Coordinates of C-alpha atoms in Angstrom, one line a residue:
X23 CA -3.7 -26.7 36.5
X24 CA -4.8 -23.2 36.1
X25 CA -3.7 -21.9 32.2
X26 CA -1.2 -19.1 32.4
X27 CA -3.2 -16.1 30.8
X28 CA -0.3 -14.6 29.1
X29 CA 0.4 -17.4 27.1
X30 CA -3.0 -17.9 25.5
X31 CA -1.4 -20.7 23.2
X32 CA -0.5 -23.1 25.9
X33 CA -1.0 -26.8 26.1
X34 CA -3.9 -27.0 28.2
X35 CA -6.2 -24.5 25.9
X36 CA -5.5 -26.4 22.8
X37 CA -8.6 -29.1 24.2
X38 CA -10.3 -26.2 25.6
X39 CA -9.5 -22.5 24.0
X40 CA -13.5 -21.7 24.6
X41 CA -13.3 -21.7 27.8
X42 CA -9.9 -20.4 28.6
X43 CA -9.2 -17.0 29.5
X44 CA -5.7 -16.4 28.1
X45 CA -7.1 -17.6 25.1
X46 CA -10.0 -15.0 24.8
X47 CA -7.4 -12.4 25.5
X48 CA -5.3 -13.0 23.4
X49 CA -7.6 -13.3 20.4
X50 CA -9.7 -10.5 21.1
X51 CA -6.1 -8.7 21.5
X52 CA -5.3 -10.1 17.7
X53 CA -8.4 -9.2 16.0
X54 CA -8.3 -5.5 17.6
X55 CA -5.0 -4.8 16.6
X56 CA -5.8 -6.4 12.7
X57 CA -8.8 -4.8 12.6
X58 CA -7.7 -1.0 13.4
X59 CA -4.4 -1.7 11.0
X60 CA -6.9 -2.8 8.2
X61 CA -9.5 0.3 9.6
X62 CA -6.8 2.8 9.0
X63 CA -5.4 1.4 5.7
X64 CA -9.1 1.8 4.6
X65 CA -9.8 5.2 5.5
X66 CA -6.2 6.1 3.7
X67 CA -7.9 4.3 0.7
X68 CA -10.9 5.7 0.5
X69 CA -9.6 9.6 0.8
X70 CA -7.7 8.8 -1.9
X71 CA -10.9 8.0 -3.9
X72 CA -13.1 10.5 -5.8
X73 CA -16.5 10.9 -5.6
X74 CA -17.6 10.4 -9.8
X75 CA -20.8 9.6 -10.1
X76 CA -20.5 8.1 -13.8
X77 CA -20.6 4.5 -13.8
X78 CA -18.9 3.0 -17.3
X79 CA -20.0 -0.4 -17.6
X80 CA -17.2 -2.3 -19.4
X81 CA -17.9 -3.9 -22.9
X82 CA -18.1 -7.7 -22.7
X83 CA -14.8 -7.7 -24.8
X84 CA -12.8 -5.1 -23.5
X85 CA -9.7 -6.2 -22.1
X86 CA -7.8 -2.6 -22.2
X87 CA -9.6 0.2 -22.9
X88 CA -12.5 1.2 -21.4
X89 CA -15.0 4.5 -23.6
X90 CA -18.7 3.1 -23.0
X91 CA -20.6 5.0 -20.7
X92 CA -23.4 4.0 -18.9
X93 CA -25.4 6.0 -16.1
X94 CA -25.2 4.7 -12.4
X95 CA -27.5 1.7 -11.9
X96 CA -29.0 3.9 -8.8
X97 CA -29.7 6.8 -11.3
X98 CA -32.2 4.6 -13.7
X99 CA -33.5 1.9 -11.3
X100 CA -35.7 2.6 -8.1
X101 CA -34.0 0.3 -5.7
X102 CA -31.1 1.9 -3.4
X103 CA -27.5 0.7 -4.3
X104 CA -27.1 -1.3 -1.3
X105 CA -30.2 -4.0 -2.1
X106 CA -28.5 -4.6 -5.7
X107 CA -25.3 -5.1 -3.9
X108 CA -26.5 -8.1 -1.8
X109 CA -28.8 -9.0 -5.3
X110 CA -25.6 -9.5 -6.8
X111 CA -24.3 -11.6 -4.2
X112 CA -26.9 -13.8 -3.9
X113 CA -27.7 -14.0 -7.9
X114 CA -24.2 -15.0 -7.9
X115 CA -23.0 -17.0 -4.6
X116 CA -25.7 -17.9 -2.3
X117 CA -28.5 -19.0 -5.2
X118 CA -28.6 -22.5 -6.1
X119 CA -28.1 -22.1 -9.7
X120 CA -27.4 -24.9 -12.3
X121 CA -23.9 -25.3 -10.4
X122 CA -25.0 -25.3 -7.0
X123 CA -24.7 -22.6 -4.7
X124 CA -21.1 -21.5 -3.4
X125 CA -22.2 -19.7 -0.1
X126 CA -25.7 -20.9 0.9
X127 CA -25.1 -20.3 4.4
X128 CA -25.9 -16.5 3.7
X129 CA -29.6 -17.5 3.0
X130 CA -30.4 -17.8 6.6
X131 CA -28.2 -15.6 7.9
X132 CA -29.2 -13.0 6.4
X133 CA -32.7 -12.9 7.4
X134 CA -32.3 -12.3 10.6
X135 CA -32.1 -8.7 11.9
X136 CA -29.1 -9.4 14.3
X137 CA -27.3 -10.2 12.0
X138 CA -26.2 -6.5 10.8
X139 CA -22.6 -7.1 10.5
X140 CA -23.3 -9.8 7.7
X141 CA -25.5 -7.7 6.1
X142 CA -22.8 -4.5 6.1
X143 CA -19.8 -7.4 5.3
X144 CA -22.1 -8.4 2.1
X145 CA -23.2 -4.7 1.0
X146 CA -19.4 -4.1 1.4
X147 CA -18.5 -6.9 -0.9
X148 CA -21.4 -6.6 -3.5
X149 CA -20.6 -3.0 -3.7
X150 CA -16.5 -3.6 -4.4
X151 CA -17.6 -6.1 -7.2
X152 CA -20.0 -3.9 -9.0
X153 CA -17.7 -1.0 -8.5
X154 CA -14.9 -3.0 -10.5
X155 CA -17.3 -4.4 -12.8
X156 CA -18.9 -0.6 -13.4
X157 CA -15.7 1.5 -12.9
X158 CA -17.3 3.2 -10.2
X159 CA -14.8 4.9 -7.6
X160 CA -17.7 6.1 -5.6
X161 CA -19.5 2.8 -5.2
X162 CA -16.0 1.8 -3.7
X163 CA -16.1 4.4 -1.6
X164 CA -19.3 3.3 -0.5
X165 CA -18.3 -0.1 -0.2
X166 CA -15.2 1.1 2.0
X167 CA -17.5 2.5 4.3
X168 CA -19.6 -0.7 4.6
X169 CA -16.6 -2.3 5.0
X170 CA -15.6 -0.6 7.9
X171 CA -18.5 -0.9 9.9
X172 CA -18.7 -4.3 9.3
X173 CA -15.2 -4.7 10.5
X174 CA -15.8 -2.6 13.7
X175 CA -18.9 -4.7 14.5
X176 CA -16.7 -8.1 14.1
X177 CA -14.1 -6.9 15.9
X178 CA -16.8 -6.1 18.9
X179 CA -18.2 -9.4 18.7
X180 CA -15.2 -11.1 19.0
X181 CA -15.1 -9.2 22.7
X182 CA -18.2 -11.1 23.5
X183 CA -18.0 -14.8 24.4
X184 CA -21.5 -15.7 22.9
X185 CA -21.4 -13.7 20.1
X186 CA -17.5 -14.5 19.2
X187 CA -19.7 -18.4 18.6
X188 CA -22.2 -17.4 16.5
X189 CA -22.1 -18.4 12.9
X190 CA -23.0 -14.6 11.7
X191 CA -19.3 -13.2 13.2
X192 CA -17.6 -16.2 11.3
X193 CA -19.4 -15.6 8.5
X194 CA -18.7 -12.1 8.6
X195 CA -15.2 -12.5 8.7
X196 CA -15.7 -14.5 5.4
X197 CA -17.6 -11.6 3.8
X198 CA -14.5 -9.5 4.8
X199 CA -12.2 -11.5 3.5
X200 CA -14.3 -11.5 0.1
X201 CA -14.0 -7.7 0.1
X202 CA -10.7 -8.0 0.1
X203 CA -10.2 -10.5 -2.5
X204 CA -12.9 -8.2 -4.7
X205 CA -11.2 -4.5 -3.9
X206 CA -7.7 -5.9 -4.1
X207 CA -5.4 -2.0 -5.2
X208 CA -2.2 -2.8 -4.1
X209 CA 0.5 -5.1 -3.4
X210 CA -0.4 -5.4 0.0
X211 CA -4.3 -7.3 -0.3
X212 CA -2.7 -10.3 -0.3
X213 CA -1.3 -10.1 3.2
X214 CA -4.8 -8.6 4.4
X215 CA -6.4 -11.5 2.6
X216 CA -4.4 -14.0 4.8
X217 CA -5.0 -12.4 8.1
X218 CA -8.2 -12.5 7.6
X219 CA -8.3 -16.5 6.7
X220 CA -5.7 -16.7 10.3
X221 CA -8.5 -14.5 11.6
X222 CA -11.1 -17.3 10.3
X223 CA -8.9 -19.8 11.8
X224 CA -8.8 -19.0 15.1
X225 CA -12.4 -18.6 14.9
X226 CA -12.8 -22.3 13.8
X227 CA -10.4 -23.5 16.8
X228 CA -12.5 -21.6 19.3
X229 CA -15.4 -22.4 18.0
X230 CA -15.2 -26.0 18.8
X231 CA -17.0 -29.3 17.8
X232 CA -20.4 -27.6 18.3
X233 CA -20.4 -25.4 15.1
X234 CA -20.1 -28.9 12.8
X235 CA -23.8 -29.4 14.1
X236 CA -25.4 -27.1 12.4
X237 CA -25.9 -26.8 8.4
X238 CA -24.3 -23.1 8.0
X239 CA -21.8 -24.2 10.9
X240 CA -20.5 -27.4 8.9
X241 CA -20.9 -25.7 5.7
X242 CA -18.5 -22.2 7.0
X243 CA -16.6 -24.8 8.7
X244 CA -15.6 -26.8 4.9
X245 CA -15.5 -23.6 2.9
X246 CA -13.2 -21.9 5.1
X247 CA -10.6 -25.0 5.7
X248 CA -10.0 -25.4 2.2
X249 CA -8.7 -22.1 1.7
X250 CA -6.9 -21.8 5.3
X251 CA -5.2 -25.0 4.5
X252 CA -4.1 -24.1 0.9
X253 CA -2.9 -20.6 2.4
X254 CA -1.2 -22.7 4.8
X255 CA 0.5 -25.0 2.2
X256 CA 1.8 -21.6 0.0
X257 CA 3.3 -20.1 3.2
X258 CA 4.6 -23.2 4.5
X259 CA 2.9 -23.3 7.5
X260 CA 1.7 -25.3 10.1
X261 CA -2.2 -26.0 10.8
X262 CA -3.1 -26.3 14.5
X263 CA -4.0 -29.9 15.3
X264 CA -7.5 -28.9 16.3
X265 CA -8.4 -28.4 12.6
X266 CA -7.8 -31.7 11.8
X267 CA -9.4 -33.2 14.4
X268 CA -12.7 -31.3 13.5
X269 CA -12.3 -32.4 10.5
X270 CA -12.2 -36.0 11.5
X271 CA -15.0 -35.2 13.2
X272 CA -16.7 -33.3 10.5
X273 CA -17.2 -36.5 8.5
X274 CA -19.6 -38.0 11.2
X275 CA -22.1 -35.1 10.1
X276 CA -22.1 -35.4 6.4
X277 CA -24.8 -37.0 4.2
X278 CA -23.4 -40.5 2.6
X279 CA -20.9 -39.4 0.2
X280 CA -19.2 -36.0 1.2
X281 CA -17.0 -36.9 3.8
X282 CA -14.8 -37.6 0.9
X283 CA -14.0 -33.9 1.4
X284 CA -12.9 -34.9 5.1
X285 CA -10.6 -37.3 4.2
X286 CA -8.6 -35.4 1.1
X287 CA -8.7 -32.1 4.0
X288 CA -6.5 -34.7 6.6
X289 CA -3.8 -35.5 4.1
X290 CA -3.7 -31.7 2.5
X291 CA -3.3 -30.3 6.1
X292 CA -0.6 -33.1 6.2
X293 CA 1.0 -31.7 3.2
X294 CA 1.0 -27.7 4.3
X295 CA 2.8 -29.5 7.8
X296 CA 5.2 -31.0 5.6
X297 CA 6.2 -27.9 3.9
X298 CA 6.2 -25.8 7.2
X299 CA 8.9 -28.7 8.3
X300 CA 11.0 -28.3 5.3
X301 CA 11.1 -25.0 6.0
X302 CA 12.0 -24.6 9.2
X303 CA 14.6 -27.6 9.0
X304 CA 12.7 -30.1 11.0
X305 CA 12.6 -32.3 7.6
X306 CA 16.0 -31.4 5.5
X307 CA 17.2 -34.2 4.1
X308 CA 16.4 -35.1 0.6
X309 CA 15.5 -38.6 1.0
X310 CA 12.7 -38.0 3.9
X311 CA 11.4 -35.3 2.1
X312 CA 11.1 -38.1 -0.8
X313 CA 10.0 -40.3 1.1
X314 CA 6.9 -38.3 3.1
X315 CA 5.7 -37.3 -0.2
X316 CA 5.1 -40.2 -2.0
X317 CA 3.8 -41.2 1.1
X318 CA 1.0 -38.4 0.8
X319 CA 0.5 -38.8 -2.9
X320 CA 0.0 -42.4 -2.7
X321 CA -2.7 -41.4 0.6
X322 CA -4.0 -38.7 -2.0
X323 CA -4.4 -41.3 -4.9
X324 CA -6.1 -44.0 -2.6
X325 CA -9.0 -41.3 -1.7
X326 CA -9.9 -40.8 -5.5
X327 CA -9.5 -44.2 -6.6
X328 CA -12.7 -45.1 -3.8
X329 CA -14.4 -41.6 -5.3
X330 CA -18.0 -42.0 -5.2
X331 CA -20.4 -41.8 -8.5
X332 CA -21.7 -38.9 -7.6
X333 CA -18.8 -36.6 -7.2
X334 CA -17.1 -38.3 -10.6
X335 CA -17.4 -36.1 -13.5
X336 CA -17.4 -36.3 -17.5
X337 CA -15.1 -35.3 -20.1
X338 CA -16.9 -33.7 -23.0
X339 CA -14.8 -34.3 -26.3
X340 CA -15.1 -31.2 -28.7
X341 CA -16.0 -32.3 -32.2
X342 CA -13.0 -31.4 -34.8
X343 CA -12.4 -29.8 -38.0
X344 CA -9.4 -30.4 -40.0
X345 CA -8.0 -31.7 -36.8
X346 CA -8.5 -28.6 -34.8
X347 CA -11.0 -28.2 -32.3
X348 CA -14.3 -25.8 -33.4
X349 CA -14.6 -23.9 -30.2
X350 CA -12.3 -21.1 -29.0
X351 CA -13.8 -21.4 -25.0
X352 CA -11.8 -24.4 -24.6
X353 CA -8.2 -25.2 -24.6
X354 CA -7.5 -28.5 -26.6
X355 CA -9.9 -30.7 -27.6
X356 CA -11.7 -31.7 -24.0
X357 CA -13.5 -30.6 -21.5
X358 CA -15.1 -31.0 -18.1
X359 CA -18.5 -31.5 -16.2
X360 CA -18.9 -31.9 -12.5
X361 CA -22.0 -31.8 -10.6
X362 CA -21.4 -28.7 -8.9
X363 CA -18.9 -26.1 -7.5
X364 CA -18.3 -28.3 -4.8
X365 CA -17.4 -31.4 -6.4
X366 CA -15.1 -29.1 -8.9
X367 CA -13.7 -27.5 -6.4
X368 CA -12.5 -30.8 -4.6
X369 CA -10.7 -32.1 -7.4
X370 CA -8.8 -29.0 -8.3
X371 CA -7.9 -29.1 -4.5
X372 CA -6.6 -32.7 -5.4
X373 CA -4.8 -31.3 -8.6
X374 CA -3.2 -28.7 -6.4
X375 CA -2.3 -31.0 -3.7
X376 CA -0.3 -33.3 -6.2
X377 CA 0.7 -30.7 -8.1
X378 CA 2.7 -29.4 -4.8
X379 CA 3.9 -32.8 -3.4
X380 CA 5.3 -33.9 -7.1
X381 CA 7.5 -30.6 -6.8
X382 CA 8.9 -31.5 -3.7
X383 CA 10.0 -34.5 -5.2
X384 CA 11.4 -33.1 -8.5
X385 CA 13.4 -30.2 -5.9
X386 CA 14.2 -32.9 -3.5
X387 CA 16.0 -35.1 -6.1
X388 CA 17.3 -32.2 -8.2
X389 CA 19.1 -30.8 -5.1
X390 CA 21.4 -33.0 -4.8
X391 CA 21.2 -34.7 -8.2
X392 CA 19.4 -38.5 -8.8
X393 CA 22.8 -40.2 -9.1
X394 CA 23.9 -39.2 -5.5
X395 CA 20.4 -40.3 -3.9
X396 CA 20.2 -44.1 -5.4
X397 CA 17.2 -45.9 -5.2
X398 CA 14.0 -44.7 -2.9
X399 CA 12.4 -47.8 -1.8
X400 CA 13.4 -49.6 -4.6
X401 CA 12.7 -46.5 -7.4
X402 CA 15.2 -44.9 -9.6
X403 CA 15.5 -41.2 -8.9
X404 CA 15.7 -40.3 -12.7
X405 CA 11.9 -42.5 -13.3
X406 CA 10.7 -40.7 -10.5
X407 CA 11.4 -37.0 -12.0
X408 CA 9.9 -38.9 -15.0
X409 CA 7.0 -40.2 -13.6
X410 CA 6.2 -36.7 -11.6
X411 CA 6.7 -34.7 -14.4
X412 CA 4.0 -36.7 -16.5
X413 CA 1.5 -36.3 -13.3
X414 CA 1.9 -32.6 -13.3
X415 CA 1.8 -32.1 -17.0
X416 CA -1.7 -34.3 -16.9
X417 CA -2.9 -32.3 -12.9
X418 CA -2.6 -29.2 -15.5
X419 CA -4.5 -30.1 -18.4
X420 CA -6.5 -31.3 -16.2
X421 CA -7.2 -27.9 -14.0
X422 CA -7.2 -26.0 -17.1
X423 CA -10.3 -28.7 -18.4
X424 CA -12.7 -27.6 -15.5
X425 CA -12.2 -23.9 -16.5
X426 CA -15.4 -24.3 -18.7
X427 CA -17.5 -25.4 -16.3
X428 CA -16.6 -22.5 -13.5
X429 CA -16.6 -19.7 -16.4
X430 CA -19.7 -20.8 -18.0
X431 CA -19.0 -22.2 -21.8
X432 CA -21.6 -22.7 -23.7
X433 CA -21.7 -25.2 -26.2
X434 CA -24.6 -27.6 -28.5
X435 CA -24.4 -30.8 -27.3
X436 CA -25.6 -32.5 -30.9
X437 CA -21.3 -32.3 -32.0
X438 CA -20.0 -32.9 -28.7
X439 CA -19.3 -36.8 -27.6
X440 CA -19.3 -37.1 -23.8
X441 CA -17.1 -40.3 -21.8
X442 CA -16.8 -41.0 -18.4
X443 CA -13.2 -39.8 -17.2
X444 CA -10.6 -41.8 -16.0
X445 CA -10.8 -40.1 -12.4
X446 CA -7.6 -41.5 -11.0
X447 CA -5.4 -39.9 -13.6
X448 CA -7.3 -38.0 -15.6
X449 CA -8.4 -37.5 -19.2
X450 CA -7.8 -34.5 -20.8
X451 CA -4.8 -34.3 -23.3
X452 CA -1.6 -31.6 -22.6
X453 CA -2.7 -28.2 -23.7
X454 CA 0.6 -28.0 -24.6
X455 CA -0.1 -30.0 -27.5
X456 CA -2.8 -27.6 -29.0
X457 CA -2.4 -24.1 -30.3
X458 CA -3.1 -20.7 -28.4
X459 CA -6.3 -20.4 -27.7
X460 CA -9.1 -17.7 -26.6
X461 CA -9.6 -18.1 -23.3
X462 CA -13.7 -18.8 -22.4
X463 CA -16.6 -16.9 -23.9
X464 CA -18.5 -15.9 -20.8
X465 CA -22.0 -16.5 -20.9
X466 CA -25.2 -14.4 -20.4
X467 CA -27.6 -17.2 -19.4
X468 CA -26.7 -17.7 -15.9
X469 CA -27.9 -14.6 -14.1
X470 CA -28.5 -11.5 -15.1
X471 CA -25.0 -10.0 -14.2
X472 CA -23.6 -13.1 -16.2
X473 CA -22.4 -16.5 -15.5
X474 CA -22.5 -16.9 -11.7
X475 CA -18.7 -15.0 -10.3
X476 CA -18.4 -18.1 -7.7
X477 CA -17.0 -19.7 -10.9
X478 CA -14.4 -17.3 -11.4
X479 CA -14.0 -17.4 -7.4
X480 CA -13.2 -20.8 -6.8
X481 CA -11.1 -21.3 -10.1
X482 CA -9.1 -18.1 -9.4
X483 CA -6.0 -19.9 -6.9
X484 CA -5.8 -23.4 -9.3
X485 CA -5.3 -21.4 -12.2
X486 CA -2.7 -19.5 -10.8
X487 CA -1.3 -22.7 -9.4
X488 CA -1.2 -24.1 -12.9
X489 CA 0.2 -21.5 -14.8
X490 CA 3.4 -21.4 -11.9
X491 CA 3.9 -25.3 -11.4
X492 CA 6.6 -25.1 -14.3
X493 CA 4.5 -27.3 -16.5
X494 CA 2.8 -24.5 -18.4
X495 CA 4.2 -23.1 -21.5
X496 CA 4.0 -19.7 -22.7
X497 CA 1.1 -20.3 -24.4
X498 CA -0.7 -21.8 -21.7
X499 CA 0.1 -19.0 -19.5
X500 CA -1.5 -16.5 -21.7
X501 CA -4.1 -18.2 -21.4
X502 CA -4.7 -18.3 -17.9
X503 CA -3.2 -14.7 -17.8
X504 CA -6.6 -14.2 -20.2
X505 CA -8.8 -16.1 -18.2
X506 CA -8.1 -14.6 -15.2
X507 CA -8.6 -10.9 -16.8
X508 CA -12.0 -12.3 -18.2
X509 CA -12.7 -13.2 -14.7
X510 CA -11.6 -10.3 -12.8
X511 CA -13.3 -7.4 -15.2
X512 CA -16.0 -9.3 -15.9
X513 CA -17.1 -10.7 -12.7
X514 CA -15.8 -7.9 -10.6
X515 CA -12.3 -9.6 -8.9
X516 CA -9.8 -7.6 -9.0
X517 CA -7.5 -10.3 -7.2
X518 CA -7.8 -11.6 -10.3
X519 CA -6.2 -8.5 -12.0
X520 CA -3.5 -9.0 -9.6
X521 CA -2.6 -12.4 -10.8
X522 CA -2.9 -11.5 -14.4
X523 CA -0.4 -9.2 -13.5
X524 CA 1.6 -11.2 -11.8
X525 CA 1.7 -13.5 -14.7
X526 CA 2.5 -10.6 -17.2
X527 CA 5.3 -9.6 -15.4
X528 CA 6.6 -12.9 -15.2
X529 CA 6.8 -12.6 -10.8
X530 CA 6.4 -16.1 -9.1
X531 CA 3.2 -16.1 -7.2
X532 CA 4.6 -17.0 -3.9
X533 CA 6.6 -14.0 -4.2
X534 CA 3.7 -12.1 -3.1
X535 CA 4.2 -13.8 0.2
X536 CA 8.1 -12.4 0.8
X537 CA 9.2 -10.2 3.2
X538 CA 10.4 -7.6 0.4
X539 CA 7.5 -7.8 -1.7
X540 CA 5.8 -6.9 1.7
X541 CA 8.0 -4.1 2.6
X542 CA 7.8 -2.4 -1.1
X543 CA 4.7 -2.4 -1.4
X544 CA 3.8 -0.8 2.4
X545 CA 2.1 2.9 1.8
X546 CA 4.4 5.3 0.0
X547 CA 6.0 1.7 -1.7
X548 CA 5.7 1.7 -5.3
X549 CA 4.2 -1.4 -7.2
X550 CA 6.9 -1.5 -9.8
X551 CA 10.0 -2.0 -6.8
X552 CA 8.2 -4.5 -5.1
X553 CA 7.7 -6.7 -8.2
X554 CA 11.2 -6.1 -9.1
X555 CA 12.5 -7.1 -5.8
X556 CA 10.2 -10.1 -5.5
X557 CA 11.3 -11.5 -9.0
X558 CA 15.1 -11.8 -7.6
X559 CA 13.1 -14.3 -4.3

């Protein structure tokens, strides 16, 4: 049956989009029309940006204010601005550091001269972080400009069937996305941020089983579904089927013990469908809603209580004095080490994934009040807001524990007494139970820029998740609100401004994702109505 071309989402191209011609035409047709939107909103941008040519480097403690100078990195070292760009990039996501590396793919991409767009896509990027990081406007100028190209070759490539396959035009649309999450100046980079994850999506759909065989395939391929599915769970919507099958199918290609990541990805995708069915009314009544996610937590639970050794991780107790912890990096008196990025990054997926279904409980049963609902397969309504409230007060501590290890605290190990962590529920105490406390110290001994940013990165969304799952007092929000400022001015994220801001101004993060919020803050919007209109959401 021949595929009618001007639906390219039929039936028969869901087994076979590759190959089908209503398909291609209507991707190429999606990315050409994001691409020039984002093209124009870039040029409008970088007009509006002067050319200064003094770089002030911001103090290592400077949260506000910003009177140290320093000269332009290009006006004192011999190497053009572009190489320490991708230097930083590499330094500080594709190097395998003492954490693992966060985008190792890049290493062989990058070394071949086809490949320009992922060069141009990682200049772009490098240059908007050490623009932030160096108050720069004229490296983000420069950056813009990389950016564009980059986004003009990606959206050729995507006209080309074997090029539209390659890992280089994924990964470039990963580099673009970075950009966006680095030069983030109004309240419209989040939207831009999420069509280029749908743009990454479509990508992965079309690009089949084949890409899983390769290294940087599989490796784009599990980076890239995290955050799709997560974007997918905050918008409440639906993941197309293919993705989970590839991810079934991912775990055939893993070494030993990382298809663990497989098998948490097939019950989160689960949980962004059951939130896209809520909200379209496909699932409305209380008790299903219940139902479906305790089904997915208990599904969630079984794939950590069978964790492997190697992706467990320890719980470092800080030594005490006069009952109060000695270090001011960590909130309360734990904190935790993983093997790597990756393995951190899994279990603050977990955290997140709980963190979400236990809310749809406490709504579920709070809608209609516990006394209407009686039991829930043999459960009291009232233990079960109990229970779920406990679990997200512990999936908290818990996410604010691992921010250590991503920002790079530093501490002796001679007063520190290290245990094995209970990974099914956790270890770490409430930070509600401690005083406020500075967020982490960054360290210096990672890199030369600092710690390496993929920390700040990949702890970014779970922090922000934290401080909004309704378990966080106002203490613990300033301190995320602190962490995340840490992060963005010292590691060159501005997204991570944005949330601080966010926080400060007390605006729900999913907010950001309203029609309103949206509208406001279009061109000629101002900032200040779209927060105000996206607080009354």
């Amino acid at each position: 049956m021949a595929c009618d071309q001007a639906k390219p989402s039929c039936s028969q191209c869901i087994r076979a989009k590759v190959d089908c011609p209503g398909y291609r035409t209507g991707l190429e047709c999606k990315f050409r029309d994001q691409s020039r939107d984002v093209i124009r909103k870039a040029q409008r941008q970088a007009k509006r940006e002067s050319g200064d040519t003094t770089i002030r480097k911001r103090p290592a403690n400077e949260t506000r204010s910003f009177d140290a100078l320093s000269p332009a990195p290009s006006s004192t070292l011999s190497h053009p601005m572009e190489e320490l760009a991708k230097g930083f990039i590499f330094i500080n996501y594709i190097a395998p550091g003492n954490r693992g590396a966060y985008m190792p793919y890049l290493s062989t991409l990058t070394k071949h001269a086809e490949n320009a767009v992922v060069n141009d896509a990682l200049s772009a990027a490098g240059l908007a972080a050490l623009s932030n990081i160096y108050m720069s406007p004229r490296l983000m100028s420069t950056a813009r400009q990389y950016y564009m190209s980059a986004l003009s070759q990606t959206s050729h490539a995507l006209n080309t069937t074997v090029l539209c396959q390659k890992d280089a035009t994924l990964a470039s649309v990963v580099l673009l996305g970075m950009f966006e999450v680095m030069a983030c100046s109004d309240g419209m980079f989040i939207s831009r941020y999420m069509k280029h994850l749908d743009g990454a999506a479509t990508l992965i759909e079309t690009r089949g089983s084949e890409q899983l065989t390769r290294p940087e395939g599989l490796l784009l391929f599990s980076q890239l579904r995290a955050q799709i599915i997560l974007s997918h769970i905050y918008r409440q919507k639906y993941t197309a089927p293919i993705i989970g099958q590839l991810s079934r199918e991912a775990a055939t290609y893993r070494n030993g013990d990382d298809a663990i990541v497989d098998r948490l990805s097939s019950v989160t995708i689960q949980l962004g469908d059951l939130c896209a069915a809520i909200k379209d009314g496909t699932v409305r009544q209380p008790v299903e809603i219940i139902r479906a996610a305790i089904r997915l937590d208990a599904d969630v639970m079984s794939i950590v209580s069978t964790i492997p050794a190697s992706w467990n991780y320890d719980t470092v107790n800080v030594a005490l004095a006069r009952g109060e912890p000695t270090l001011d990096s960590v909130l309360g008196a734990q904190y935790h080490i993983y093997r790597d990025f990756t393995v951190s990054s899994f279990w603050n997926n977990y955290r997140s994934a709980r963190l979400v279904l236990r809310e749809l409980i406490v709504q579920a049963i709070g809608s209609i009040g516990g006394h209407s609902l009686g039991n829930i397969d043999g459960r009291e309504p009232d233990g079960l807001v109990r229970e779920s409230q406990q679990i997200s007060r512990q999936l908290v501590s818990d996410i604010c524990a691992s921010v250590p290890f991503h920002l790079g605290a530093v501490v002796e190990d001679s007063p520190l007494d290290r245990l094995t962590s209970d990974t099914a529920v956790g270890s770490s105490p409430s930070p509600n139970h401690y005083q406020y406390l500075a967020a982490p110290l960054l360290s210096s001994t990672s890199s030369p820029f600092g710690i390496p940013a993929a920390g700040g990165f990949t702890i970014m969304w779970p922090l922000l998740i934290a401080a909004n799952s309704g378990y966080a007092s106002k203490q613990l929000r300033r301190w995320i609100t602190d962490c995340l400022t840490k992060i963005g001015r010292s590691m060159g994220i501005n997204q991570a401004l944005a949330m601080a801001q966010l926080l400060r101004d007390g605006v729900d993060s999913r907010a950001w994702l309203s029609s309103k919020y949206r509208l406001r803050a279009m061109d000629g919007g101002t900032i200040d109505e779209a927060e105000a209109e996206a607080r009354q959401v």
